[in-house]
Coordinates of C-alpha atoms in Angstrom, one line a residue:
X1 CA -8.6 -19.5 -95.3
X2 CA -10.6 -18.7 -98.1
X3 CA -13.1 -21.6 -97.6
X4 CA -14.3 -19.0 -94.4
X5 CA -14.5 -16.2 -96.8
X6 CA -17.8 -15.3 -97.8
X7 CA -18.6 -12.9 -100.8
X8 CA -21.6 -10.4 -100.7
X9 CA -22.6 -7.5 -102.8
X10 CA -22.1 -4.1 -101.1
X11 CA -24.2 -1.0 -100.4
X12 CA -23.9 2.6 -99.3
X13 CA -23.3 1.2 -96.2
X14 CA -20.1 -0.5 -96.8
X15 CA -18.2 2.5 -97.9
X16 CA -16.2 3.3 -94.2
X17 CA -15.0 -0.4 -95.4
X18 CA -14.1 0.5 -98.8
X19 CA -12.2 3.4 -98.0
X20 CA -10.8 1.6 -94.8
X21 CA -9.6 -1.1 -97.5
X22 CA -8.2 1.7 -99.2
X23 CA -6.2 4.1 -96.6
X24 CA -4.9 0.9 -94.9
X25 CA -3.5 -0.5 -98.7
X26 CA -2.3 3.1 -99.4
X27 CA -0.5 2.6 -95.7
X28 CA 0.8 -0.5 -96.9
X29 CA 2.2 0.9 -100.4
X30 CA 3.9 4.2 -98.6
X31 CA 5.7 1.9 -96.3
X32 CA 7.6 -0.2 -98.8
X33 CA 8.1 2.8 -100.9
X34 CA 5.5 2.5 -103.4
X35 CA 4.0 6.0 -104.0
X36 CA 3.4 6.2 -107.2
X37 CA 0.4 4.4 -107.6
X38 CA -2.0 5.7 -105.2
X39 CA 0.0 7.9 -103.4
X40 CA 0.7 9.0 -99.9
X41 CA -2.5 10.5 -98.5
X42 CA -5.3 8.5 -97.0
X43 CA -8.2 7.3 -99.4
X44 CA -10.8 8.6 -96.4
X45 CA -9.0 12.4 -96.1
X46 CA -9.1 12.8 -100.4
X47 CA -12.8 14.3 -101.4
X48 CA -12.3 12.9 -104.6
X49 CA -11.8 9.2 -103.7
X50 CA -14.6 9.7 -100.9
X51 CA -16.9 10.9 -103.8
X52 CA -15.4 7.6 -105.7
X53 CA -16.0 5.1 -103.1
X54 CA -19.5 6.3 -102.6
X55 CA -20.2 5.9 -106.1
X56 CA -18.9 2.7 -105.8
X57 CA -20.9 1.6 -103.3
X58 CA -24.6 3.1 -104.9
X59 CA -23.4 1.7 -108.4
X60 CA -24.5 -1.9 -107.9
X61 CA -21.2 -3.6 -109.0
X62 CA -19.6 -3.7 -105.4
X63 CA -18.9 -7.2 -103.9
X64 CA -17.0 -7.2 -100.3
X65 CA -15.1 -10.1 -99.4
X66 CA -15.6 -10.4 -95.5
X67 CA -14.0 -13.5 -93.0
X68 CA -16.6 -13.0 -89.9
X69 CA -17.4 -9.7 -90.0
X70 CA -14.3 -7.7 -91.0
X71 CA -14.1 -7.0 -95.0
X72 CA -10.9 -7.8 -96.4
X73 CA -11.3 -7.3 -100.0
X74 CA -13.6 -5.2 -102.0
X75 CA -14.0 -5.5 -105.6
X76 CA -15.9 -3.0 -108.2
X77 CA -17.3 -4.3 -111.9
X78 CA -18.8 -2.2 -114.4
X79 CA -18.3 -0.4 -117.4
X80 CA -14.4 0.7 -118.1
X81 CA -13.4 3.8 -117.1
X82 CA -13.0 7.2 -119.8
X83 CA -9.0 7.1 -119.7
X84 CA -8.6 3.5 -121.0
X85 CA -8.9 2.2 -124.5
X86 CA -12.2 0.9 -125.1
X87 CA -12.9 -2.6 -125.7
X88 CA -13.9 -3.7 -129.1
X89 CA -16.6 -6.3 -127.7
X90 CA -18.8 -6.5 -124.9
X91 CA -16.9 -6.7 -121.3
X92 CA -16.9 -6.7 -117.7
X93 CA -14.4 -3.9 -116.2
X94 CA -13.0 -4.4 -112.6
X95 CA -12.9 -0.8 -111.7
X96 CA -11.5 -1.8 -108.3
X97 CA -9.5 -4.8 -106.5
X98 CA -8.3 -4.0 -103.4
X99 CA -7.5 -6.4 -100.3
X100 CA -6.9 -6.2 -96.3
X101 CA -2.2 -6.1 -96.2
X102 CA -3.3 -8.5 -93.4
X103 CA -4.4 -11.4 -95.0
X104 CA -1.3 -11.3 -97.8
X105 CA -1.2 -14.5 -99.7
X106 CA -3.9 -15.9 -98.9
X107 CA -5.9 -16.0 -102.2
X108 CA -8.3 -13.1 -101.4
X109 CA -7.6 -11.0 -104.7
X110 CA -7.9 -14.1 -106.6
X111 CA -10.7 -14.7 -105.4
X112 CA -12.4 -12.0 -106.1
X113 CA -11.4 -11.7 -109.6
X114 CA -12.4 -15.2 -109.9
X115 CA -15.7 -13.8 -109.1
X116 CA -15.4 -11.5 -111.6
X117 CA -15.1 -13.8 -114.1
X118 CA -18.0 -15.7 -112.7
X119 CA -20.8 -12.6 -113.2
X120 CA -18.9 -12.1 -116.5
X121 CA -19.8 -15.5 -117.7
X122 CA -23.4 -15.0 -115.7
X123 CA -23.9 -12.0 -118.5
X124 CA -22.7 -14.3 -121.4
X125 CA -19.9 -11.9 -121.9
X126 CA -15.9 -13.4 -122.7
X127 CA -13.8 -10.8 -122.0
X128 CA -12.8 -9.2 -118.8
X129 CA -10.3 -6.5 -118.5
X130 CA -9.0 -4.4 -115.7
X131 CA -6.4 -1.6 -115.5
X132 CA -3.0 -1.2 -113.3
X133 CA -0.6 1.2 -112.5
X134 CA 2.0 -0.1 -114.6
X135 CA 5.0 2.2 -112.6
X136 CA 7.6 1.1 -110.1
X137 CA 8.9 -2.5 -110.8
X138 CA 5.8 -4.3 -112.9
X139 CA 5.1 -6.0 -109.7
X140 CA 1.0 -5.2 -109.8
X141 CA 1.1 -6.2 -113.6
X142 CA 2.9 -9.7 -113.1
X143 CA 0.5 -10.2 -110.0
X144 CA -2.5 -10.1 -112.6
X145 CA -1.2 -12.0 -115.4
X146 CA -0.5 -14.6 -113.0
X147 CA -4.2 -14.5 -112.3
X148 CA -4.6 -15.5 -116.0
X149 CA -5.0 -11.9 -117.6
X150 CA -2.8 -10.7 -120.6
X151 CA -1.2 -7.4 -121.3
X152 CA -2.9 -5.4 -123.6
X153 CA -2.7 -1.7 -123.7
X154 CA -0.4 0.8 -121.8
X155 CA -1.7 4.4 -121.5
X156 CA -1.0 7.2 -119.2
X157 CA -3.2 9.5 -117.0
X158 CA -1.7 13.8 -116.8
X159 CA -2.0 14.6 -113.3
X160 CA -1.8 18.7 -113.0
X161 CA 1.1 19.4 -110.9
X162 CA 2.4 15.4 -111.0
X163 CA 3.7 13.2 -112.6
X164 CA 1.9 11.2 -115.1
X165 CA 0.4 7.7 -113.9
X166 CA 1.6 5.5 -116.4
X167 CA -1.2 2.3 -116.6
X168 CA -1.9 -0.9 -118.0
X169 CA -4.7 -2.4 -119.4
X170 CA -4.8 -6.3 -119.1
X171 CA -7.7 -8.4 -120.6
X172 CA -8.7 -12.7 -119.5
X173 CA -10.4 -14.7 -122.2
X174 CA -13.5 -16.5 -120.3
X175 CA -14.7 -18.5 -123.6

């Protein structure tokens, strides 16, 4: 299947698809009981993660992934965000990986990160990182390192009125 993807870099347009990625991946997450890492409200009914994925799609580091017409995966690189450690070299951040619960196991997310690395290595930079909610069962950290990343640093986010959002920082070697 993902020979017929085709990746292209978003615009302000795209962000009814970002968030659309987003609410339906929340969905996903609140039905097998994971709500700890984003949740159980919709992506499109937060003002805060509407503000985000606008940003997102302005910033110039948006690619979609898209099979036809429908986006299934969106992806977000840049600089790292303020509540992780920063790097001690040059990087490219993936502020965002999210994929259509549809197309499950069919390489999408790797793709994208493979992509990643690919504009990484297009900037002569060797170090990617990205950050995961590091709660529940490790599952989203194992995911990544099987992508090739490593563990690096753990850190937690205060939410007022919440409990924290404990997170992990995981860095790839592209040298």
């Amino acid at each position: 299947m993902t020979d017929d993807l085709l990746l292209r870099p978003g615009g302000p347009a795209d962000a009814p698809a970002v968030l659309r990625l987003l609410d339906d991946a929340t969905a996903w997450l609140v039905s097998q009981g994971r709500t700890g890492q984003w949740g159980t409200e919709p992506a499109s009914a937060d003002p805060r993660r509407i503000a985000q994925a606008d940003a997102w799609t302005k910033g110039g580091g948006l690619w979609l992934a898209q099979l036809g017409e429908r986006p299934v995966g969106a992806l977000v690189v840049g600089s790292a965000t303020d509540y992780v450690p920063p790097a001690t070299e040059p990087e490219l951040y993936v502020n965002l990986l999210v994929t259509d619960r549809a197309y499950a196991g069919h390489g999408i997310g790797g793709r994208l990160l493979a992509h990643a690395a690919d504009l990484a290595r297009e900037r002569r930079l060797d170090l990617l990182r990205v950050d995961c909610y590091a709660g529940g069962d490790g599952a989203l950290v194992r995911w990544y390192e099987r992508q090739g990343f490593t563990r690096t640093e753990q850190f937690s986010v205060q939410r007022p009125g919440r409990e924290p959002w404990p997170g992990q920082v995981l860095a790839r070697r592209l040298g």
